[in-house]
PDB file of C-alpha atoms and ligand atoms in Angstrom:
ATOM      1  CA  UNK I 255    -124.409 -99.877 -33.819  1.00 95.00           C
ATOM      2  CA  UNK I 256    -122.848 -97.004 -31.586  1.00 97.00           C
ATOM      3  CA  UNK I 257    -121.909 -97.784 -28.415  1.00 98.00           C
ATOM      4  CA  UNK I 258    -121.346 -95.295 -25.891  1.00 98.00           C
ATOM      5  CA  UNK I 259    -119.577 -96.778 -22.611  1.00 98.00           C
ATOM      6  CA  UNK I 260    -119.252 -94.606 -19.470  1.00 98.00           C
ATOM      7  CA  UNK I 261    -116.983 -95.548 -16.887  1.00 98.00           C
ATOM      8  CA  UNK I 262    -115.213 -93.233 -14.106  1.00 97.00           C
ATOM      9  CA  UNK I 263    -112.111 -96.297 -14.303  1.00 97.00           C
ATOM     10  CA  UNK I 264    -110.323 -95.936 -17.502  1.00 97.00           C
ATOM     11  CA  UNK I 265    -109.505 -99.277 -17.115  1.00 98.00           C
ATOM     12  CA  UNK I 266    -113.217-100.693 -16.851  1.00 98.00           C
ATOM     13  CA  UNK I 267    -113.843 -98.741 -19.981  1.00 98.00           C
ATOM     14  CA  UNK I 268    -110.752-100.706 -21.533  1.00 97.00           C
ATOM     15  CA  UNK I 269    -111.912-104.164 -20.873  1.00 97.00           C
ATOM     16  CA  UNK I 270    -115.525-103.443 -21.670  1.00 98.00           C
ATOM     17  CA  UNK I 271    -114.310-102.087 -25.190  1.00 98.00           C
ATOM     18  CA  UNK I 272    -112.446-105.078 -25.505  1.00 97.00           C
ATOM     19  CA  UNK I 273    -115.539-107.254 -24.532  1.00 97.00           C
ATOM     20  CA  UNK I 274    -117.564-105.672 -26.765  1.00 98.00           C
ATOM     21  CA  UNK I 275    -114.938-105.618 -29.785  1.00 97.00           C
ATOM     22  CA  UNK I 276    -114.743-109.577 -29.494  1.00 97.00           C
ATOM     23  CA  UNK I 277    -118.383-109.697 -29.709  1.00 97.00           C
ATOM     24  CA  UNK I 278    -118.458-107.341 -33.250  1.00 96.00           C
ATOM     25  CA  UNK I 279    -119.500-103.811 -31.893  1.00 97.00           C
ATOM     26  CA  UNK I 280    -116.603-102.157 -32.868  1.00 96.00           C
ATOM     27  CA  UNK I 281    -118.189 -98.661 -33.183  1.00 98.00           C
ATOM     28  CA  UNK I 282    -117.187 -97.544 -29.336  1.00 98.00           C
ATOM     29  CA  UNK I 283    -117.410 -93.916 -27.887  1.00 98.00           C
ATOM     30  CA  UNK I 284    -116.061 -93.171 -24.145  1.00 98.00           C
ATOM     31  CA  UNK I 285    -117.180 -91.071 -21.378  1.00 98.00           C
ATOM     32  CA  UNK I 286    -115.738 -90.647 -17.705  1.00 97.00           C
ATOM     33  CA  UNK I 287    -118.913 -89.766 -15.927  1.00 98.00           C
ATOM     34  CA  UNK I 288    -122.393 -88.229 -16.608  1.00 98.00           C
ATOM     35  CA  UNK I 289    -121.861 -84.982 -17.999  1.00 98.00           C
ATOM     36  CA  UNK I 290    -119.425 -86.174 -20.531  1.00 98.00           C
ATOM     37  CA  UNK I 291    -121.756 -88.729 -21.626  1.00 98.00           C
ATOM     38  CA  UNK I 292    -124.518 -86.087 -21.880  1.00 97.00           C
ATOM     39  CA  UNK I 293    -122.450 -84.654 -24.657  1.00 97.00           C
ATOM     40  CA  UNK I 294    -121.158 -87.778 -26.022  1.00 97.00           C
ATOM     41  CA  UNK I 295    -125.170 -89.051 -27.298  1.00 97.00           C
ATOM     42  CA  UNK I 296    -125.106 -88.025 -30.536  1.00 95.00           C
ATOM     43  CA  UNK I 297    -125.699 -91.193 -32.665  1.00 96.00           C
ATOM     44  CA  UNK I 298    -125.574 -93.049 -29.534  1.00 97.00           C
ATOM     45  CA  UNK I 299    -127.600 -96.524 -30.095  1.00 97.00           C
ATOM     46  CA  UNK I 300    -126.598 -98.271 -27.021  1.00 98.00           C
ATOM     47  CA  UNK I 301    -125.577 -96.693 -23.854  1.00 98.00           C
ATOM     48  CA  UNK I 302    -123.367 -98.939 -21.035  1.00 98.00           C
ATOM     49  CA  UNK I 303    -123.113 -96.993 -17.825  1.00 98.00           C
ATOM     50  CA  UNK I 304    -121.188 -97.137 -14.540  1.00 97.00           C
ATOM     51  CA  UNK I 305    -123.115 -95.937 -11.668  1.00 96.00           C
ATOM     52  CA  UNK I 306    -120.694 -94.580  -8.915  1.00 93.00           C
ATOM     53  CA  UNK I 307    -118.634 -91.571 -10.588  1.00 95.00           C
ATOM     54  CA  UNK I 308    -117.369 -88.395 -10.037  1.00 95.00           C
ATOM     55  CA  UNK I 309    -119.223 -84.850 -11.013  1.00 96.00           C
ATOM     56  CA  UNK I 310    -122.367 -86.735 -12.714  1.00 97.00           C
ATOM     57  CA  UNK I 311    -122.920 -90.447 -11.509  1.00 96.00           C
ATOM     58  CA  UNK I 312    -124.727 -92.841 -13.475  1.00 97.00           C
ATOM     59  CA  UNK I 313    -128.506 -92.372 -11.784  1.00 97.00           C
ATOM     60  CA  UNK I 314    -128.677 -88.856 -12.221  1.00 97.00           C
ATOM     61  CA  UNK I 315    -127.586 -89.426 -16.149  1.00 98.00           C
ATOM     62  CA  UNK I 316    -129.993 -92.099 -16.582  1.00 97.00           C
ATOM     63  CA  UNK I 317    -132.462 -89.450 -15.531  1.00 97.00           C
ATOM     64  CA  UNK I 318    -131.181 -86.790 -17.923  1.00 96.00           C
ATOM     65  CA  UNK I 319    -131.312 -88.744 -20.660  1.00 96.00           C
ATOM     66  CA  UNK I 320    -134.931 -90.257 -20.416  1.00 96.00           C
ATOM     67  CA  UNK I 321    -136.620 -86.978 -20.070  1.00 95.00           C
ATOM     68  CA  UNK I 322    -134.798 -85.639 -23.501  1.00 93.00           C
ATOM     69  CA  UNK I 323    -137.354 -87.390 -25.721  1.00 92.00           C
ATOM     70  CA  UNK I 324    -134.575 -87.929 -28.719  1.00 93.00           C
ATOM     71  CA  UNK I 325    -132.820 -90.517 -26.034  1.00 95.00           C
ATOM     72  CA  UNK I 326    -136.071 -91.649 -24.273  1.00 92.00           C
ATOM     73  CA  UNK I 327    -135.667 -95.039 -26.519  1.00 93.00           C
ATOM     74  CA  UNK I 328    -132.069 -95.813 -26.780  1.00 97.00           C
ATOM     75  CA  UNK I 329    -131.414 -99.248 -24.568  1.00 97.00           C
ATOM     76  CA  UNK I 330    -129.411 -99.005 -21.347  1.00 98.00           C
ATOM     77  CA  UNK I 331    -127.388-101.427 -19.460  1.00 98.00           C
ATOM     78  CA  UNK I 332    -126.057-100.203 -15.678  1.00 97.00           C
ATOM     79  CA  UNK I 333    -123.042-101.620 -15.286  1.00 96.00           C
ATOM     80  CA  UNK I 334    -121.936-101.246 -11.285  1.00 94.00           C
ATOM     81  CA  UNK I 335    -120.177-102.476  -8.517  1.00 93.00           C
ATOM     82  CA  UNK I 336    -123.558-102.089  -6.395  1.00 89.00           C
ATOM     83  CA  UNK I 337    -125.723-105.309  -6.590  1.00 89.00           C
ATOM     84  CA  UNK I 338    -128.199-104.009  -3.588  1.00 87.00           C
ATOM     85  CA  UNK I 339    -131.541-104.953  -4.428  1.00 88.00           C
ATOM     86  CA  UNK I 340    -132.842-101.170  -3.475  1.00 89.00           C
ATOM     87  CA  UNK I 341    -130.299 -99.854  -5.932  1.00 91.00           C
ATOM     88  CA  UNK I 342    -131.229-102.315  -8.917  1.00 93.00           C
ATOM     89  CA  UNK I 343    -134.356-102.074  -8.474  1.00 94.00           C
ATOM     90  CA  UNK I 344    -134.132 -97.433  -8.261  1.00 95.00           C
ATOM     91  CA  UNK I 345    -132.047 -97.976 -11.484  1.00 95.00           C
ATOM     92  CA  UNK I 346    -135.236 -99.877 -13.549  1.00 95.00           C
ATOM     93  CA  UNK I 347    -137.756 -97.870 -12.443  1.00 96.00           C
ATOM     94  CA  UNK I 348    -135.212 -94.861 -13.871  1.00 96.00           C
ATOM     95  CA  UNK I 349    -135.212 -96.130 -17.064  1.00 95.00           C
ATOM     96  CA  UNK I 350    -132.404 -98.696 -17.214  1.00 97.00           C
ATOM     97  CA  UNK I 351    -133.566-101.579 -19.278  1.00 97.00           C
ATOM     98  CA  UNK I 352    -130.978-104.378 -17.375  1.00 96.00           C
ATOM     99  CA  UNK I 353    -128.167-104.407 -15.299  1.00 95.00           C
ATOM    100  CA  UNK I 354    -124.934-105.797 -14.542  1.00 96.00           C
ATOM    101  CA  UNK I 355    -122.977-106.407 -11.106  1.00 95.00           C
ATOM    102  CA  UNK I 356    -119.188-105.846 -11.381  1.00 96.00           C
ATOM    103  CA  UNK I 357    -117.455-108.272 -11.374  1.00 96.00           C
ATOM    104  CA  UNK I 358    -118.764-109.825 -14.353  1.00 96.00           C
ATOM    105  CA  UNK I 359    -117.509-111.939 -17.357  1.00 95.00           C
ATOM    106  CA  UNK I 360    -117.119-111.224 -21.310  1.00 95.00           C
ATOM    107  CA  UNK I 361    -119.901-113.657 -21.420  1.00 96.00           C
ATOM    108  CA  UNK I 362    -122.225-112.332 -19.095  1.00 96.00           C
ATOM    109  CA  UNK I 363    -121.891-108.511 -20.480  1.00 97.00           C
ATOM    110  CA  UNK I 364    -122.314-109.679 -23.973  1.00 97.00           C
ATOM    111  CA  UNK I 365    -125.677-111.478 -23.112  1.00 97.00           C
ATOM    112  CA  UNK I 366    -126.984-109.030 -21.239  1.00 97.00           C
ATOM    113  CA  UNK I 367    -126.126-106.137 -24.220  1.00 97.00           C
ATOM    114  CA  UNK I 368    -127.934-108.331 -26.541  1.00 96.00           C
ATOM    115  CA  UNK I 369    -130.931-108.821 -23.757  1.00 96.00           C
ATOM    116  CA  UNK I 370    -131.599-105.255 -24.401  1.00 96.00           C
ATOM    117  CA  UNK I 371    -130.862-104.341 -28.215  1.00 93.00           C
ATOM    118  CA  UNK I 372    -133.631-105.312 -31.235  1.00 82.00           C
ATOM    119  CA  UNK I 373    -131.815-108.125 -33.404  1.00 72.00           C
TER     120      UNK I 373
ATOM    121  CA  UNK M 282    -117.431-106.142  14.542  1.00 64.00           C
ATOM    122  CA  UNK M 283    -118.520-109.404  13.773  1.00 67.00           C
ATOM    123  CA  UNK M 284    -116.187-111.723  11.925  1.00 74.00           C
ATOM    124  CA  UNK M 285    -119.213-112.824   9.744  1.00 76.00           C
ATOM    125  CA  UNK M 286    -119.138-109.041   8.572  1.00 89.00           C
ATOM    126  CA  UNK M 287    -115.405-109.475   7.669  1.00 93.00           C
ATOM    127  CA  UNK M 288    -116.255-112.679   5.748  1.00 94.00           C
ATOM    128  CA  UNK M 289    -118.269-110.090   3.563  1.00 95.00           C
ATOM    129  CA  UNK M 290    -115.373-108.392   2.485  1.00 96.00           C
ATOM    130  CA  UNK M 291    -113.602-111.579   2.240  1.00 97.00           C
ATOM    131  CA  UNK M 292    -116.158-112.988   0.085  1.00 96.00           C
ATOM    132  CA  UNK M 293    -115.858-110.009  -2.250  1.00 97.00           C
ATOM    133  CA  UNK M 294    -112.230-110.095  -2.685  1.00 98.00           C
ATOM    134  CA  UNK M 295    -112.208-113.712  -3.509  1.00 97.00           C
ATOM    135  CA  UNK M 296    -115.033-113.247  -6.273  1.00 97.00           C
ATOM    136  CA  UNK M 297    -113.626-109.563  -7.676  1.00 97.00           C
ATOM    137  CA  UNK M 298    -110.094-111.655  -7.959  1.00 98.00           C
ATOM    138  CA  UNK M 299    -111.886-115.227  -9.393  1.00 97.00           C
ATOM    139  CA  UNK M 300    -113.851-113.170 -12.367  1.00 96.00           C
ATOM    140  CA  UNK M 301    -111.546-110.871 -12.519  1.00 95.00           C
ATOM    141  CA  UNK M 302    -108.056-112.088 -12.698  1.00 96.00           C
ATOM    142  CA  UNK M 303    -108.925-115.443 -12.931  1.00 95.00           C
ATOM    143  CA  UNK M 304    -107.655-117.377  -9.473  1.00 96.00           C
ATOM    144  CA  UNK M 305    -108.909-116.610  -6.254  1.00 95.00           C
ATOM    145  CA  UNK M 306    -106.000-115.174  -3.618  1.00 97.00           C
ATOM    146  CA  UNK M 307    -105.490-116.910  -0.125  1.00 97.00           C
ATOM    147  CA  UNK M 308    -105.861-115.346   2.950  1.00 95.00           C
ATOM    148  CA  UNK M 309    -103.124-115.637   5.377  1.00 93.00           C
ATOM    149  CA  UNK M 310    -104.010-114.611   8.989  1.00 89.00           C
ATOM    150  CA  UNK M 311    -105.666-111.496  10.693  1.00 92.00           C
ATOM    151  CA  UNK M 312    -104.551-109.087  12.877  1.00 92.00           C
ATOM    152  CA  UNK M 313    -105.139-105.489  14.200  1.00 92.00           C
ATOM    153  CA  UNK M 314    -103.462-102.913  12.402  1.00 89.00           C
ATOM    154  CA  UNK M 315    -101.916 -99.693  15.407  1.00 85.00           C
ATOM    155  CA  UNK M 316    -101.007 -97.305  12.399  1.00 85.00           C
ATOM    156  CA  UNK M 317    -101.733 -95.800   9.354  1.00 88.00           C
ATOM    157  CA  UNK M 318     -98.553 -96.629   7.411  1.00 89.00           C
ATOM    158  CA  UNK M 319     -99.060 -98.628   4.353  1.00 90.00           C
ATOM    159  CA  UNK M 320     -97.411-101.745   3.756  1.00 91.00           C
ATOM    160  CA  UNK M 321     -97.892-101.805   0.483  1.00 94.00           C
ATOM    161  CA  UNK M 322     -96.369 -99.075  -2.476  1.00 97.00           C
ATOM    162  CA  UNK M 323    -100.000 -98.685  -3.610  1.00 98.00           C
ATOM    163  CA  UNK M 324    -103.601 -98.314  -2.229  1.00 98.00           C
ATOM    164  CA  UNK M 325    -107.012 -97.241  -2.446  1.00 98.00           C
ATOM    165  CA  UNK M 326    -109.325 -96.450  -0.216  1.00 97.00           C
ATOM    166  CA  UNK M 327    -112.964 -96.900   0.037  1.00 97.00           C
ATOM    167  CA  UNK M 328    -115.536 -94.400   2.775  1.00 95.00           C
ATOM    168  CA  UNK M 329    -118.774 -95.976   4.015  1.00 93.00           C
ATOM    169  CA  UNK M 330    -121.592 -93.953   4.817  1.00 93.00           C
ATOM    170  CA  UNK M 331    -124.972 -95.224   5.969  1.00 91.00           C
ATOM    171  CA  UNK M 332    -127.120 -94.629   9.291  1.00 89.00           C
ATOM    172  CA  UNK M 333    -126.120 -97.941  10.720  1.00 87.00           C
ATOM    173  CA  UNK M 334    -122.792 -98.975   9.762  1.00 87.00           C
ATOM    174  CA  UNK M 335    -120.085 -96.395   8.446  1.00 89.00           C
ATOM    175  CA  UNK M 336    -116.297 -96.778   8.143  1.00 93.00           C
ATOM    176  CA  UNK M 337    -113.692 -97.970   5.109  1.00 96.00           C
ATOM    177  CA  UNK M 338    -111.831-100.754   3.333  1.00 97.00           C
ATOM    178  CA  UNK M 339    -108.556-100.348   1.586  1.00 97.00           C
ATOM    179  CA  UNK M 340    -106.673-102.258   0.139  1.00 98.00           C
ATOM    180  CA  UNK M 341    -102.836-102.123  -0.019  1.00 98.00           C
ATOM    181  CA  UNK M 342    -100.364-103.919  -3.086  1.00 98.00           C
ATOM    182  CA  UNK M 343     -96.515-103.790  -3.070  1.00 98.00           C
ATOM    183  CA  UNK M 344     -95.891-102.710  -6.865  1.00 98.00           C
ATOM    184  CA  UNK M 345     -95.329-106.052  -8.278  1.00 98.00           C
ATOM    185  CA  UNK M 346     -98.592-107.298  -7.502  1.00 98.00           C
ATOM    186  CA  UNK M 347    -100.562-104.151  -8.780  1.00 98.00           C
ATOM    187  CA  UNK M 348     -98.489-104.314 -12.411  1.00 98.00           C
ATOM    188  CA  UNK M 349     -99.403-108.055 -12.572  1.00 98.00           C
ATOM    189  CA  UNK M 350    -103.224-107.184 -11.550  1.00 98.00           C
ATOM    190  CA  UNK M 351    -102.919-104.457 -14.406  1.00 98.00           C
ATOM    191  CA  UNK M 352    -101.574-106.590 -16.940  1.00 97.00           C
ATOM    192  CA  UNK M 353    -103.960-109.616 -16.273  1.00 97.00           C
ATOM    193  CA  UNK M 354    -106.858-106.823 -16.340  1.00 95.00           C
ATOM    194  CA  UNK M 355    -106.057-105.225 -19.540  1.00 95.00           C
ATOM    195  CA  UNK M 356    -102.866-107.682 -21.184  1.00 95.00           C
ATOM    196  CA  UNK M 357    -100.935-104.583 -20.717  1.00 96.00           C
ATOM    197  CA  UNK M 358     -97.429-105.038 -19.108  1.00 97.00           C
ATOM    198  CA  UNK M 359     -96.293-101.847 -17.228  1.00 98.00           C
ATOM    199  CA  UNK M 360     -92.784-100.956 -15.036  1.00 97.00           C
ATOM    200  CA  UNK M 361     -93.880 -98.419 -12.956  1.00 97.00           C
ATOM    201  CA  UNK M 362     -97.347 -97.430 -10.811  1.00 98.00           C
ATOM    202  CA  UNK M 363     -98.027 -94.830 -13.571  1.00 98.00           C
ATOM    203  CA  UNK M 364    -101.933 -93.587 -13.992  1.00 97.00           C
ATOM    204  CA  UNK M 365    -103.274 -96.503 -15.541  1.00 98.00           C
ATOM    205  CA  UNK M 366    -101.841 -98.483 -12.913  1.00 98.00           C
ATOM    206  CA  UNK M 367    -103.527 -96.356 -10.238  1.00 98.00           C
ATOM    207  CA  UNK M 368    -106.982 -96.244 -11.901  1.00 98.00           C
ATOM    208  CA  UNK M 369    -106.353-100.121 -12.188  1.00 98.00           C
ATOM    209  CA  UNK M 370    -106.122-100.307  -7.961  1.00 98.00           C
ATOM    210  CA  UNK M 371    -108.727 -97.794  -7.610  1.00 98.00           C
ATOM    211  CA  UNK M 372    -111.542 -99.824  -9.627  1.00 97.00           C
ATOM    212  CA  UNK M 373    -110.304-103.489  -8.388  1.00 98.00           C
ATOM    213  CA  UNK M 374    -111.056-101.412  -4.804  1.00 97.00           C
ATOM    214  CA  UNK M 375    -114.386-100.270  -5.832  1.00 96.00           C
ATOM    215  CA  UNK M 376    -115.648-103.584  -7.276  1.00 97.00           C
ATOM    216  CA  UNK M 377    -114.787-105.252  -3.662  1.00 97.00           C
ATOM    217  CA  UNK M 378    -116.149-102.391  -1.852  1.00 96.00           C
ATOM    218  CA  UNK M 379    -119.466-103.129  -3.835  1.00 95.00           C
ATOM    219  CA  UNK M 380    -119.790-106.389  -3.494  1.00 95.00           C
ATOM    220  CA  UNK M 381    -119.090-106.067   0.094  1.00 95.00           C
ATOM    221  CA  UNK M 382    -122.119-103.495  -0.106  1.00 94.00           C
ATOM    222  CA  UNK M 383    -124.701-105.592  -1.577  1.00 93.00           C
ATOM    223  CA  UNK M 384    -123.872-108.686   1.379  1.00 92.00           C
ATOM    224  CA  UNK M 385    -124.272-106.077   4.140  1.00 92.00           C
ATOM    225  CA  UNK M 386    -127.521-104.831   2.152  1.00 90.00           C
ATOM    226  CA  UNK M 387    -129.194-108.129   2.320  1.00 89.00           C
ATOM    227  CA  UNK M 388    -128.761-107.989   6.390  1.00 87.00           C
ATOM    228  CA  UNK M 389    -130.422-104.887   6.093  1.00 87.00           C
ATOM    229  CA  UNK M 390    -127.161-102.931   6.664  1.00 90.00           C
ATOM    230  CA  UNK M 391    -127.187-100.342   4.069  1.00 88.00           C
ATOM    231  CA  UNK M 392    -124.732 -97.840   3.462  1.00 91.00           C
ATOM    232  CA  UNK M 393    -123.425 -96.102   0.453  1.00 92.00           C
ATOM    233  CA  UNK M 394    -119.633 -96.442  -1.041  1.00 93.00           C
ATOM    234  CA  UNK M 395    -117.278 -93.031  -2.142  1.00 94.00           C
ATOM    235  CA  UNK M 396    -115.354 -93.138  -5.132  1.00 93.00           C
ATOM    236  CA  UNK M 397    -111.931 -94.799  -4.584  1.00 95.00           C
ATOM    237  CA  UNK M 398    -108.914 -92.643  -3.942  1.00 96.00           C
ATOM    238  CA  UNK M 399    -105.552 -93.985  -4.759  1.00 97.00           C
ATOM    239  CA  UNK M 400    -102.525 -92.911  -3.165  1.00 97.00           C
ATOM    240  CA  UNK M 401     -98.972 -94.093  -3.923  1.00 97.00           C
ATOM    241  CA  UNK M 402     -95.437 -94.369  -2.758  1.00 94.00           C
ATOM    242  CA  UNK M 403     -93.065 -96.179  -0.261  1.00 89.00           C
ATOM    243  CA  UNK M 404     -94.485 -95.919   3.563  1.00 89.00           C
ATOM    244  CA  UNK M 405     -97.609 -93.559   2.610  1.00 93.00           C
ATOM    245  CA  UNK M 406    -100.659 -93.498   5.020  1.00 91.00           C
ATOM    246  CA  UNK M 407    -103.826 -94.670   4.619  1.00 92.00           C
ATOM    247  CA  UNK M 408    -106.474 -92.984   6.612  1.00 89.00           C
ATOM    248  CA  UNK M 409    -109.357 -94.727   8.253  1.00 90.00           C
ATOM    249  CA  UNK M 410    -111.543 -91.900  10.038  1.00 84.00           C
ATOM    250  CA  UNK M 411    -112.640 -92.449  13.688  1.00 81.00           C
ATOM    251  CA  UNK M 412    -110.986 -94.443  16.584  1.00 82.00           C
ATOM    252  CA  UNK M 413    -112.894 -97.679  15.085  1.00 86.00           C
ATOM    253  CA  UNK M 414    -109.857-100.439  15.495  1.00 89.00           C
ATOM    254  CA  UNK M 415    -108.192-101.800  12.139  1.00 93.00           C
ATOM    255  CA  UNK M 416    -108.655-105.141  10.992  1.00 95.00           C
ATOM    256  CA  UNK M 417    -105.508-106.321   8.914  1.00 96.00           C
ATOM    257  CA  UNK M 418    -105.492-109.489   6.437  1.00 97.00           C
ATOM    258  CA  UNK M 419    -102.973-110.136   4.580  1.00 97.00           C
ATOM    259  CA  UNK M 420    -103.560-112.309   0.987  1.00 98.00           C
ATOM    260  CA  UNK M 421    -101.237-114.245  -1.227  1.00 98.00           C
ATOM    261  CA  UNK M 422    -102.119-113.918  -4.819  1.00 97.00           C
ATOM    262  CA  UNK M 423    -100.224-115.926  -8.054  1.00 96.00           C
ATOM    263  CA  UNK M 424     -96.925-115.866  -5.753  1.00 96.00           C
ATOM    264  CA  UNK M 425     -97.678-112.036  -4.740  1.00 97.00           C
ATOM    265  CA  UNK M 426     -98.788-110.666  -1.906  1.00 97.00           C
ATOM    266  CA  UNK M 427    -100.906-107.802  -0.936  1.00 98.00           C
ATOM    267  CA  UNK M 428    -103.357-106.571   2.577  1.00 98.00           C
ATOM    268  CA  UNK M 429    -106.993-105.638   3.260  1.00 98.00           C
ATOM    269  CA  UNK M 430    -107.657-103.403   6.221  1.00 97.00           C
ATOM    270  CA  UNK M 431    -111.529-102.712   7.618  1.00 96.00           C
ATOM    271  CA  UNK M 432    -112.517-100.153   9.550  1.00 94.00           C
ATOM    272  CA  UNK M 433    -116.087-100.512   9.923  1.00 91.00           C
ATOM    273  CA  UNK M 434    -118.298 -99.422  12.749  1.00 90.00           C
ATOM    274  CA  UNK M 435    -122.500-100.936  13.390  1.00 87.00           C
ATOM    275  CA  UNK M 436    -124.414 -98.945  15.569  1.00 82.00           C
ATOM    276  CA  UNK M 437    -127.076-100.910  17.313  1.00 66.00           C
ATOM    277  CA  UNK M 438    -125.462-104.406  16.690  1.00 54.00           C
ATOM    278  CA  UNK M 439    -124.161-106.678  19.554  1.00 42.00           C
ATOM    279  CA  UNK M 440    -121.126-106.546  19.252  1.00 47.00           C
ATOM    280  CA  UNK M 441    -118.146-109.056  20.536  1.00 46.00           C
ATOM    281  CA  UNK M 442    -114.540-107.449  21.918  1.00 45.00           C
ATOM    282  CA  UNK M 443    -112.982-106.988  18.991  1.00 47.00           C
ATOM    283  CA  UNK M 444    -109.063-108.574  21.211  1.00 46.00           C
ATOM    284  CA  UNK M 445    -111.237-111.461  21.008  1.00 45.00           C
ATOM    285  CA  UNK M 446    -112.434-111.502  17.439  1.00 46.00           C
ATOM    286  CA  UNK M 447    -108.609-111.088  16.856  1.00 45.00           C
ATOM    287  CA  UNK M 448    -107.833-114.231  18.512  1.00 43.00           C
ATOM    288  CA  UNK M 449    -110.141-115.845  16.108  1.00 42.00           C
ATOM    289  CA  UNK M 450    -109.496-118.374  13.853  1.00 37.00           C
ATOM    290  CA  UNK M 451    -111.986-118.894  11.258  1.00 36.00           C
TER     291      UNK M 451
HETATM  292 MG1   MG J  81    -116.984 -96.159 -11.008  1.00 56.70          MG
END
């Protein structure tokens, strides 16, 4: 399954490789913020994203994606520093299928990826 | 400002740092910072925006303590405060700026966060906008040490002298 994992912190995209590695999706493609990821979706089967980034944040990529009808399906998981109700709550109703408040654990990201994909 | 706001931020380091980097840091006093020197050789800086409360956090590491929050993060040992290092600081910053966010949110104080900007070298400055007075605590992690400054300013909220809020112990 290909996993594409957009982060503005190369570091955040490092350890949630690494999670995601240890749990057996090894097949990992990186993005830096929204636009990047726009380009990365080829093949994409899984899409982790960071909310607050530079040039395209994670919202406003959510958005692009559902309305292109070959991504309207693929599962996403918001992974973001912003736990505000308002905020989770904007971020479902935009398409994300669950979300995850930094800081989390290995354990917590891994159950939350497979909350979302068909096993 | 209310100390009960500061315990938000508080509260936000000592979870980013628990999950994290697996120990919680201690908190060693609070003071008012007078000026915009550093006192660490690395920080980042977070802006607040929203109609009731705006200001910033940063938070400030001398190098050793950033290279051992980089390693612990990603089991990668570093020498110097190179790029990875900074994006390191930058993120820890913007995961304690968020959490600090979503405690504020549920008093109804919302505001949003900017992305973190990192800034590095001996005596550099950090910047808090506005004449809104500096709050200054200082944290022991794993035998390091590093500081958190607030800036943060609530319109329409009682609010106690902030000499006195100083004087606090709490
Ligand atoms: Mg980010």
């Amino acid at each position: 399954m290909k996993v594409l994992v957009v982060d503005d912190s190369a570091t955040m995209r490092r350890i949630i490789i690494k999670n995601l590695n240890d749990a057996g999706f090894s097949d990992t493609v990186e993005a830096e913020n929204g636009i990047e990821a726009i380009s990365r979706m080829a093949g994409v089967e899984l899409v982790l994203t960071d909310w607050n980034m530079p040039v395209m944040d994670g919202l406003s990529f959510v958005k692009e994606i559902r309305r292109n009808t070959a991504y309207a399906n693929v599962p996403i998981v918001m992974i973001t520093s912003i736990g505000a109700k308002k905020e989770v709550v904007e971020a479902l109703k935009q398409g994300v299928n669950n979300y995850i408040v930094k800081p989390f654990t290995p354990a917590i990201l891994i159950e939350k990826v497979k909350s979302v994909i068909p096993n | 400002m209310d100390v009960k706001y500061i315990n938000h931020f508080i509260s936000a380091v000592n979870n980013t740092f628990t999950t994290m980097l697996g120990s919680s840091p201690e908190r060693q006093g609070l003071s008012l910072k007078q000026h915009h020197v550093a006192q660490g050789d690395i920080s980042s800086i977070i802006g607040f925006a929203g109609k009731l409360a705006h200001g910033s956090v940063a938070l400030s590491f001398p190098q050793e303590t950033a290279l051992k929050i980089h390693a612990v993060m990603t089991g990668e040992t570093l020498d110097k405060l190179n790029k990875d290092v900074q994006d390191t600081v930058g993120e820890i910053v913007n995961i304690i700026a968020g959490g600090a966010k979503t405690e504020f949110d549920q008093e109804g104080l919302s505001f949003h966060i900017s992305i973190p900007t990192v800034v590095v070298g001996k005596d550099h400055t950090i910047i808090h906008k506005g004449s809104t007075p500096i709050v200054l605590l200082p944290f022991t992690w794993e035998g390091c040490s590093f500081v958190m400054e607030i800036s943060l300013k609530l319109e329409g909220t009682p609010r106690r002298p902030i000499r006195q809020l100083a004087g606090e112990a709490f």
